[in-house]
Amino acid sequence: MSIAYRLPDGAALEFEQPVSGSEIAERISKKLAKQALAVKVDGQLRDVYLTVPAGATVQIITREDADALELIRHDAAHVMAEAVQELFPGTQVTIGPTIENGFYYDFHREQPFTPEDLKAIEKRMQDIVRRNEEIRREVWDRDEAIAFFLEKGETFKAEIIRELPAGEDVSLYRQGDFIDLCRGPHLPATSKLGDGFKLTKVAGAYWRGDSNNAQLQRIYGTAWRDKNELNDHLKQLEEAAKRDHRKLGREMDLFHQQEEAPGMVFWHPRGWAIWQKVEQYVRQVYRQSGYQEVRGPQIMDVSLWKKSGHWDNYQDNMFFTESEKRIYAVKPMNCPGHVQIYNAALHSYRDLPIRYAEFGGCHRNEPSGALHGIMRVRAFTQDDGHIFCTEEQVQEEVTAFHQQAMQVYANFGFENISVKLALRPEKRIGTDEAWDKAEAGLRAALASAGVEWEEMPGEGAFYGPKIEYHLKDSIGRSWQMGTVQFDPMMPERLDAEYVDEHSQRKRPIMLHRAILGSMERFIGILIEHHAGHLPLWLAPVPVVIATITNAADDYAYRVKADLEAAGVRVEMDLRNEKIGYKVREHSSMKVPVIFVIGEQEASDEKVAIRRLGSRDTEVVSLAEAITLMQDGTRTPG
């Protein structure tokens, strides 16, 4: 009796007995067999040389498939660990996962790794790739595995295995003389890793992430399908370093951070000018879209957070304070406060939808190691909003939000946007039936808006699924930005009601929505997207008046007064410095326009306009110059 395997296109291959993924690939074509990295069996990745269960649906994974990068990065970590132990005997390997764009491995070694060590490790990794060592899975008895690693001096590996239930088998992978604890799957041989990898840096770490445990050294690397992809990534990193918002924030005098307020931001006048522009624009969008702006307290009794579900699902990320024997939580989110505002009056179905908006200050207890400039902070402000509506209104509200968000992103200069639907996480509140209804509601709304989307199982909020907007910046990096979240749970938990057309009390649906998310993070992304060259309407100082001679000072004051009367923010530079020096200094601070004024311009009532990035000047009348600036600095919409 023959055994049939199904291929993704629906075709079937028959064999006399169960075979491996490699044999299935060989039957399809010899070329595919050479390219095979792994096999997907009924949706699960497996080693390509393992026998495939009869009747399974099989997909051969090659370098071109999306799953290939995860395999390549996983194997790069193992090859790096092998190289480290060959070069530095006695070094213990601990845990080495894949991460975005790469991998790392934590090592226990008394002597610190140096940049020269990294070069040597990378060279040895290349040697291991050339050796073409077979990578094979072995199943060991738990106690034998513990004894094996202890004999090798690998106490960390032994500790991990001890945590497995007694009698459970252990999955190990062998490549050459190197053996590591791993669930797999892996590439069939080290040669399949290729040459698209590079080690990037060394950082400190602690075993199990606990500062009370042994200190480790973490070696980071990046890995790609080939050298060309690697080089493209390294060029992107080089460009990203030039655009780093922390560097530009200093150069442009926008903000600073300091140890006394970790994860918080000190906004300087120029930085706050950007903030105000962004906030005023979003507030304008609120008004045009029927939102009422509200304001909730910064701290509320923990009883409310227990009722909302945050205590059980989010308390590790919250800050707490105490007064008069009552414990309060500093709000990590605005939603429970908005429900209290909604609950302050009884609403009819005729009142719905009710849309609240708030530039709400929130605090979250982010780990210090996760903080990153103004992109990842502990104190932040959201352009937050909540819509209370009926189930029948959800589709229309989500569609309207989508159109609104897309227009806002375009006005800030973002054009490459993808939409993702984050589905129920493992840790959540509510019934499966409620989640089914919530997820179906968002799918229907996206379909009605004509949107293509990707689904992300397990990535939703604990109280409901959410639509996410992912924006690609000018150097190709993707940033998760706005969200709209379907939440039938919180109105239930916090007793929100409305009276329907039959005079019955019902629960509204609550839609959580934000276009920008964290204002701090969005401004950081905006700075990096534009490399500091912000559009004229967003620039903290759109124009600087720079004089060539003090004889033009009186005229410069008049130009400044006329610009300010036209609503244009302006600064003057009357210093007794050469005009070239002034232009270079203001250009380094990314001032978009410089009005250069000398005796001739003052006499003719004109200005010489010098734009950022150009060496040319354009001489125009003062009236024309003011009109240009007035038009250029006008807020979109």
XYZ file of C-alpha atoms in Angstrom:
637
model
C 0.000 0.000 0.000
C 1.510 3.341 -1.067
C 1.805 6.454 1.086
C 0.753 9.825 -0.328
C 2.135 13.217 0.680
C 0.305 16.406 -0.273
C 2.126 19.446 -1.653
C 0.999 23.072 -1.115
C -0.390 23.280 -4.673
C -2.654 20.281 -4.003
C -0.574 17.724 -5.913
C 0.219 14.365 -4.295
C 3.430 12.310 -4.269
C 3.283 8.585 -3.549
C 5.980 6.434 -1.886
C 6.052 2.810 -0.800
C 7.025 3.779 2.752
C 7.405 6.920 4.880
C 10.297 9.091 3.663
C 12.199 12.181 4.761
C 11.741 15.750 3.573
C 14.987 15.386 1.627
C 13.602 12.420 -0.292
C 10.393 14.276 -1.086
C 12.465 17.215 -2.364
C 14.581 14.819 -4.464
C 11.433 13.381 -6.051
C 10.291 16.880 -7.028
C 13.680 17.901 -8.471
C 17.387 17.438 -7.828
C 17.787 21.224 -7.767
C 15.180 21.550 -4.995
C 16.901 18.790 -3.009
C 20.153 20.775 -3.071
C 18.363 23.968 -2.007
C 16.283 22.379 0.779
C 16.951 23.860 4.230
C 14.012 22.395 6.155
C 10.523 21.022 5.625
C 7.166 22.321 6.813
C 4.953 19.419 7.856
C 1.288 20.345 8.359
C 2.434 23.907 9.053
C 5.258 22.978 11.482
C 8.963 23.368 10.652
C 11.052 20.183 10.938
C 14.551 19.057 10.065
C 14.643 18.132 6.389
C 16.330 14.730 6.990
C 13.675 13.474 9.451
C 10.964 11.051 8.345
C 7.685 12.770 7.508
C 4.476 11.211 8.890
C 2.317 9.514 6.254
C -0.394 11.664 4.680
C 1.071 15.003 5.782
C 0.992 18.219 3.775
C 4.604 19.061 2.975
C 6.366 22.268 1.925
C 10.091 22.253 1.172
C 11.739 25.362 2.674
C 14.506 27.026 0.670
C 16.439 30.258 1.128
C 13.707 32.212 -0.653
C 10.997 31.332 1.884
C 10.062 33.598 4.795
C 10.921 30.832 7.296
C 14.509 30.624 6.029
C 15.763 33.710 7.898
C 14.732 32.307 11.276
C 16.615 29.065 10.529
C 19.700 30.914 9.288
C 19.825 33.147 12.376
C 19.254 30.207 14.698
C 22.138 28.309 13.128
C 24.378 31.379 13.141
C 24.031 31.447 16.941
C 25.058 27.773 17.183
C 27.991 28.213 14.798
C 29.126 31.230 16.828
C 28.950 29.188 20.047
C 31.016 26.437 18.436
C 33.595 28.998 17.272
C 33.811 30.569 20.751
C 34.427 27.240 22.461
C 37.077 26.268 19.921
C 38.937 29.557 20.350
C 38.368 30.002 24.093
C 38.228 26.570 25.791
C 36.426 26.586 29.136
C 33.871 29.196 28.038
C 30.344 28.112 28.932
C 27.448 28.672 26.535
C 24.081 29.493 28.093
C 21.139 30.708 25.972
C 21.218 31.961 22.378
C 17.959 32.979 20.684
C 17.195 34.693 17.401
C 16.099 38.333 17.546
C 14.945 40.883 15.003
C 17.526 40.992 12.185
C 19.923 38.620 13.952
C 20.856 36.599 16.997
C 22.868 36.590 20.193
C 24.420 34.079 22.564
C 25.251 34.591 26.238
C 28.602 33.229 27.425
C 30.177 32.777 30.848
C 33.874 33.652 30.713
C 36.043 35.446 33.250
C 38.011 37.450 30.686
C 36.014 40.010 28.663
C 35.708 39.620 24.900
C 37.485 42.323 22.891
C 36.799 43.709 19.378
C 39.763 41.635 18.195
C 38.131 38.535 19.692
C 34.978 39.231 17.701
C 36.993 39.341 14.476
C 38.629 36.031 15.355
C 35.266 34.438 16.231
C 33.748 35.605 12.965
C 36.709 34.178 11.009
C 36.364 30.831 12.820
C 32.630 30.825 12.015
C 33.561 31.115 8.343
C 35.898 28.146 8.779
C 33.086 26.082 10.344
C 30.808 26.956 7.425
C 33.474 25.765 4.977
C 33.862 22.497 6.933
C 30.292 21.627 5.941
C 29.637 19.852 9.240
C 26.412 17.839 9.314
C 23.897 19.112 11.870
C 21.920 16.264 13.368
C 19.353 15.916 16.143
C 19.954 13.429 18.948
C 17.513 12.410 21.684
C 19.146 11.749 25.069
C 17.959 10.526 28.438
C 17.513 13.523 30.760
C 19.932 12.311 33.454
C 22.549 11.286 30.898
C 22.356 14.743 29.349
C 22.837 16.398 32.758
C 25.866 14.201 33.479
C 27.318 14.904 30.018
C 27.155 18.687 30.378
C 28.435 18.640 33.955
C 31.435 16.587 32.843
C 32.118 19.221 30.190
C 31.881 21.984 32.811
C 28.621 23.305 31.280
C 26.780 24.004 34.529
C 24.267 26.403 32.947
C 23.121 23.826 30.396
C 22.817 21.231 33.164
C 20.667 23.648 35.178
C 18.283 24.129 32.232
C 17.919 20.362 31.757
C 17.313 19.771 35.485
C 14.172 21.885 35.180
C 12.679 19.346 32.761
C 10.381 16.694 34.273
C 12.132 13.492 35.383
C 12.039 10.815 32.693
C 11.584 13.303 29.848
C 13.898 12.928 26.855
C 16.177 15.813 25.870
C 16.712 17.184 22.359
C 20.367 17.893 21.503
C 21.986 18.927 18.213
C 25.469 17.869 17.143
C 27.654 19.637 14.559
C 31.205 18.374 14.393
C 32.466 18.069 17.976
C 30.006 20.688 19.241
C 26.823 19.560 21.005
C 24.125 21.978 22.171
C 20.785 21.732 23.904
C 18.073 22.787 21.440
C 14.559 21.953 20.275
C 15.457 22.744 16.649
C 14.887 22.599 13.786
C 18.208 23.381 12.135
C 19.812 23.572 8.722
C 21.100 20.183 7.488
C 24.753 21.334 7.482
C 26.855 24.336 8.466
C 27.616 25.123 4.809
C 23.945 26.059 4.355
C 24.490 29.056 6.641
C 26.319 30.864 3.836
C 28.316 34.079 4.188
C 25.603 36.600 5.078
C 26.493 37.039 8.752
C 28.496 39.454 10.883
C 29.140 39.874 14.604
C 28.221 43.363 15.759
C 28.885 43.957 19.455
C 29.406 42.624 22.973
C 27.186 43.612 25.897
C 26.757 42.589 29.515
C 23.948 40.307 30.668
C 22.911 38.252 33.687
C 21.950 34.612 33.861
C 18.163 34.419 33.637
C 18.089 38.231 33.423
C 18.542 38.506 37.209
C 21.260 40.822 38.545
C 21.659 38.502 41.556
C 22.895 35.746 39.227
C 26.182 35.227 37.392
C 27.269 37.969 35.019
C 27.515 36.898 31.383
C 28.788 38.352 28.125
C 26.350 38.646 25.243
C 27.690 38.594 21.694
C 25.277 39.995 19.105
C 25.295 39.256 15.406
C 23.203 39.801 12.314
C 22.496 37.149 9.674
C 20.870 37.233 6.253
C 20.287 35.005 3.248
C 23.411 36.193 1.444
C 26.195 38.783 1.400
C 24.114 41.259 -0.611
C 21.302 41.268 1.988
C 23.911 41.622 4.740
C 25.552 44.587 3.022
C 22.174 46.252 2.486
C 21.437 45.839 6.211
C 24.837 47.216 7.237
C 24.300 50.236 4.987
C 20.903 50.748 6.607
C 22.540 50.602 10.052
C 25.139 53.142 8.941
C 22.400 55.454 7.688
C 20.352 54.852 10.843
C 23.334 55.931 12.963
C 23.447 59.246 11.086
C 19.722 59.691 11.661
C 19.709 58.590 15.329
C 17.181 60.865 17.037
C 19.378 61.047 20.155
C 22.285 62.435 18.104
C 20.059 64.825 16.128
C 18.242 65.818 19.318
C 21.548 67.107 20.715
C 22.648 68.776 17.466
C 19.276 70.467 16.973
C 18.900 71.328 20.691
C 15.528 69.573 20.961
C 15.637 67.591 24.228
C 17.840 65.746 26.672
C 17.585 62.920 29.197
C 19.479 62.377 32.417
C 20.002 59.752 35.100
C 17.814 61.503 37.674
C 14.750 60.834 35.478
C 15.399 57.542 33.655
C 13.078 56.970 30.729
C 11.762 60.542 30.835
C 12.339 63.550 28.604
C 13.417 67.159 29.214
C 12.020 69.065 26.225
C 13.946 72.168 25.154
C 12.159 75.110 23.471
C 12.867 73.886 19.934
C 11.816 70.323 20.708
C 8.660 71.497 22.437
C 7.863 73.592 19.352
C 7.793 70.360 17.315
C 5.604 68.721 19.960
C 3.157 71.643 19.855
C 2.943 71.483 16.057
C 2.183 67.758 16.166
C -0.321 68.115 19.000
C -2.137 71.050 17.413
C -2.415 69.189 14.124
C -3.818 66.049 15.793
C -6.203 68.185 17.879
C -7.470 69.684 14.631
C -8.064 66.141 13.323
C -9.987 65.345 16.548
C -12.308 68.305 16.041
C -12.937 67.505 12.401
C -13.782 63.889 13.302
C -16.327 64.578 16.033
C -14.174 63.855 19.109
C -14.665 65.618 22.425
C -11.429 66.264 24.268
C -11.377 65.163 27.927
C -8.872 64.858 30.772
C -8.585 62.112 33.397
C -6.606 61.829 36.669
C -2.972 60.667 36.674
C -3.455 58.329 39.645
C -6.446 56.244 40.678
C -7.113 53.751 43.466
C -5.938 50.214 42.663
C -9.504 48.942 43.133
C -10.370 50.447 39.753
C -7.375 48.793 38.094
C -8.357 45.454 39.641
C -11.849 45.831 38.265
C -10.582 46.783 34.797
C -8.286 43.734 34.611
C -5.020 45.670 34.591
C -4.065 44.420 38.058
C -4.094 40.791 36.951
C -2.680 41.317 33.489
C -0.465 44.416 33.605
C 0.673 45.224 37.149
C 4.335 44.376 36.481
C 4.387 47.359 34.099
C 2.736 49.791 36.512
C 4.011 52.306 39.073
C 2.282 52.581 42.461
C 2.123 55.168 45.219
C 0.480 55.286 48.651
C -1.295 57.985 50.640
C -3.343 57.735 53.843
C -3.171 53.933 53.736
C -4.629 53.785 50.222
C -2.669 52.377 47.299
C -2.914 54.201 43.988
C -1.654 53.262 40.543
C -0.100 55.813 38.222
C -2.070 55.261 35.042
C -0.361 53.195 32.332
C -3.381 53.702 30.041
C -6.211 56.197 29.707
C -9.078 53.798 29.012
C -10.436 53.163 32.557
C -10.571 56.930 33.148
C -12.532 57.470 29.942
C -15.057 54.841 31.026
C -15.559 56.811 34.272
C -16.271 59.950 32.238
C -18.750 57.995 30.101
C -20.386 56.526 33.211
C -20.943 59.969 34.757
C -24.204 60.218 32.805
C -26.798 57.788 31.483
C -26.677 57.568 27.684
C -29.282 56.687 25.116
C -28.605 54.790 21.893
C -29.288 58.133 20.177
C -26.126 59.559 21.856
C -23.866 56.905 20.318
C -21.230 56.913 19.041
C -19.554 59.021 21.722
C -15.927 59.798 20.897
C -13.517 60.943 23.613
C -9.955 62.096 22.967
C -7.111 62.944 25.339
C -3.444 63.786 25.127
C -3.068 61.539 28.134
C 0.127 61.304 30.149
C 0.951 57.680 31.047
C 3.702 55.916 32.990
C 4.880 52.348 32.431
C 7.592 50.554 34.365
C 9.758 49.582 31.406
C 12.996 47.658 32.190
C 15.998 49.971 32.185
C 17.693 47.830 29.526
C 14.768 48.376 27.164
C 14.847 52.197 27.339
C 15.940 53.874 24.109
C 16.076 57.653 23.826
C 12.577 59.050 23.412
C 11.504 55.956 21.442
C 11.067 53.751 24.539
C 10.379 55.691 27.720
C 8.648 55.328 31.069
C 6.687 58.603 30.945
C 4.873 59.358 27.700
C 1.796 60.998 26.234
C -0.648 59.271 23.912
C -2.893 60.827 21.302
C -5.492 58.594 22.850
C -9.151 58.207 22.018
C -12.051 55.930 22.893
C -15.261 55.429 20.994
C -18.357 54.097 22.752
C -20.710 52.647 20.159
C -23.130 49.855 19.340
C -22.026 46.660 17.591
C -23.757 47.887 14.435
C -21.636 51.061 14.445
C -18.245 49.326 14.785
C -17.673 48.793 11.074
C -18.398 52.412 10.170
C -16.244 53.757 13.019
C -13.251 51.543 12.183
C -13.525 52.441 8.498
C -13.595 56.163 9.364
C -10.601 55.749 11.662
C -8.663 53.951 8.925
C -9.249 56.771 6.439
C -8.349 59.359 9.066
C -5.122 57.562 10.026
C -3.966 57.145 6.426
C -4.418 60.864 5.761
C -2.479 61.813 8.907
C 0.431 59.519 7.999
C 0.567 60.990 4.488
C 0.692 64.527 5.893
C 3.676 63.563 8.062
C 5.473 62.130 5.026
C 4.806 58.376 5.431
C 3.580 56.561 2.327
C 4.514 52.877 2.787
C 1.974 51.537 5.298
C 0.892 47.976 6.065
C -2.061 46.881 8.179
C -1.961 43.952 10.606
C -4.625 42.314 12.744
C -3.362 41.193 16.174
C -5.429 38.314 17.551
C -6.126 36.893 21.023
C -3.088 36.437 23.293
C -2.652 33.532 25.684
C -3.110 35.813 28.697
C -6.477 37.530 28.248
C -9.829 38.343 29.768
C -13.221 37.396 28.331
C -14.736 34.292 26.780
C -13.715 32.654 23.517
C -17.159 33.549 22.159
C -16.543 37.249 22.900
C -13.132 37.060 21.228
C -14.629 35.337 18.170
C -17.125 38.169 17.825
C -14.480 40.877 18.362
C -12.050 39.424 15.812
C -14.837 38.923 13.281
C -15.920 42.550 13.771
C -12.475 43.929 12.944
C -12.094 41.612 9.942
C -15.417 42.829 8.578
C -14.420 46.475 9.084
C -11.115 46.008 7.268
C -12.829 44.168 4.433
C -15.412 46.955 4.070
C -12.595 49.515 3.853
C -10.997 47.511 1.036
C -7.834 46.959 3.078
C -5.399 44.055 2.726
C -4.075 42.867 6.063
C -1.828 40.313 7.731
C -2.972 38.386 10.807
C -0.760 37.975 13.888
C -1.989 35.248 16.265
C -1.295 35.896 19.956
C -0.380 39.581 19.519
C -3.624 41.241 20.670
C -4.120 43.221 23.892
C -5.330 41.276 26.927
C -8.783 42.860 26.589
C -9.339 42.629 22.825
C -7.938 42.227 19.291
C -6.449 45.215 17.516
C -5.643 46.578 14.093
C -2.067 47.860 13.868
C -0.577 50.284 11.362
C 3.061 49.607 10.464
C 4.906 52.420 8.702
C 8.118 52.051 6.707
C 10.463 54.988 7.038
C 12.713 56.499 4.383
C 15.462 53.908 4.943
C 13.146 50.901 4.961
C 12.656 50.272 8.684
C 9.179 49.291 9.859
C 7.564 50.992 12.872
C 4.342 49.939 14.549
C 2.349 53.122 14.995
C -1.397 53.551 15.343
C -3.962 51.035 16.586
C -7.692 50.571 16.820
C -8.794 47.931 19.325
C -12.163 46.234 19.703
C -13.064 45.865 23.374
C -16.374 44.466 24.663
C -14.662 43.430 27.942
C -13.916 46.714 29.711
C -17.440 48.139 29.399
C -18.632 44.904 31.023
C -16.061 45.025 33.826
C -16.577 48.745 34.519
C -20.379 48.753 34.165
C -20.708 50.998 31.136
C -24.257 51.031 29.763
C -26.616 52.736 27.360
C -30.403 52.552 26.952
C -31.439 50.971 23.643
C -34.515 51.727 21.538
C -36.519 49.237 23.623
C -35.585 51.005 26.896
C -33.289 48.087 27.813
C -29.863 48.585 29.418
C -27.055 47.311 27.135
C -23.271 47.366 27.092
C -21.574 49.522 24.485
C -18.582 48.356 22.492
C -15.445 50.322 23.361
C -12.969 51.063 20.563
C -9.506 52.135 21.732
C -7.775 54.182 19.045
C -4.554 56.140 18.592
C -3.042 57.351 15.349
C 0.436 58.252 16.573
C 0.578 56.203 19.788
C 3.236 57.680 22.057
C 3.920 61.309 21.116
C 7.534 60.942 22.255
C 8.126 57.850 20.156
C 6.393 59.323 17.124
C 8.512 62.489 17.245
C 11.646 60.328 17.503
C 10.547 58.341 14.443
C 9.668 61.558 12.627
C 13.141 63.001 13.292
C 14.828 59.839 11.984
C 12.502 59.484 8.980
C 13.348 63.018 7.839
C 16.964 62.870 9.111
C 16.204 66.088 11.018
C 15.161 67.881 7.783
C 11.592 68.316 8.965
C 8.941 69.729 6.620
C 8.644 73.472 6.901
C 5.333 73.300 8.792
C 6.914 71.032 11.450
C 10.325 72.669 11.778
C 10.913 74.088 15.279
C 12.491 77.178 13.723
C 11.350 77.449 10.092
C 13.484 80.504 9.330
C 16.516 82.313 10.746
C 17.371 85.852 9.710
C 21.163 86.133 9.403
C 22.749 89.505 8.770
C 25.931 90.070 6.768
C 26.640 93.418 8.436
C 25.347 95.304 11.464
C 24.196 98.012 9.084
C 21.297 95.688 8.163
C 20.151 95.138 11.767
C 17.261 97.615 11.689
C 15.869 96.039 8.513
C 16.323 92.564 10.065
C 14.126 93.597 13.017
C 11.450 94.745 10.590
C 11.594 91.430 8.664
C 11.274 89.541 11.961
C 8.259 91.606 13.023
C 6.521 91.054 9.676
C 7.126 87.286 9.809
C 5.797 87.034 13.353
C 2.738 89.075 12.395
C 2.150 86.488 9.658
C 2.302 83.695 12.249
C 5.756 82.404 11.331
C 8.177 81.365 14.095
C 11.530 83.076 13.467
C 14.912 83.676 15.099
C 17.578 86.300 14.342
C 21.351 86.025 14.214
C 22.899 89.487 14.429
C 26.272 88.289 15.721
C 29.429 89.864 14.353
C 30.435 86.662 12.527
C 31.034 85.868 8.866
C 27.876 84.912 7.010
C 29.416 81.565 5.949
C 29.919 80.631 9.587
C 26.337 81.582 10.434
C 24.931 79.561 7.514
C 26.966 76.460 8.461
C 25.896 76.671 12.110
C 22.190 77.017 11.391
C 22.367 74.369 8.670
C 23.872 71.935 11.206
C 20.799 72.588 13.370
C 18.622 71.712 10.345
C 16.993 75.153 9.993
C 15.068 74.816 6.693
C 15.325 78.430 5.503
C 17.858 81.210 6.149
C 17.063 84.786 5.167
C 20.438 86.375 4.394
C 20.314 90.158 4.696
C 23.007 92.682 3.847
C 23.043 96.384 3.029
C 21.844 95.753 -0.545
C 18.864 93.670 0.606
C 17.989 96.295 3.204
C 18.178 99.055 0.612
C 16.009 97.152 -1.903
C 13.614 95.760 0.770
C 14.410 92.211 -0.343
C 15.836 89.044 1.225
C 18.220 86.371 -0.110
C 16.696 82.955 0.636
C 19.075 80.070 1.345
C 17.390 76.660 1.722
C 18.803 73.750 3.715
C 20.904 71.463 1.542
C 21.350 74.010 -1.257
C 24.216 76.404 -1.935
C 22.086 78.602 -4.165
C 20.278 81.718 -3.011
C 17.090 83.230 -4.359
C 16.564 86.985 -3.965
C 12.892 87.975 -3.628
C 10.904 90.885 -2.268
C 10.072 90.926 1.429
C 6.351 90.568 0.682
C 6.991 87.517 -1.516
C 9.310 85.978 1.096
C 6.688 86.354 3.824
C 4.001 84.784 1.623
C 6.311 81.840 0.853
C 6.951 81.244 4.541
C 3.326 81.716 5.499
C 2.192 79.149 2.902
C 4.983 76.700 3.743
C 4.377 76.720 7.490
C 0.599 76.286 7.247
C -0.590 73.112 9.005
C -2.018 70.541 6.535
C -5.718 69.722 6.478
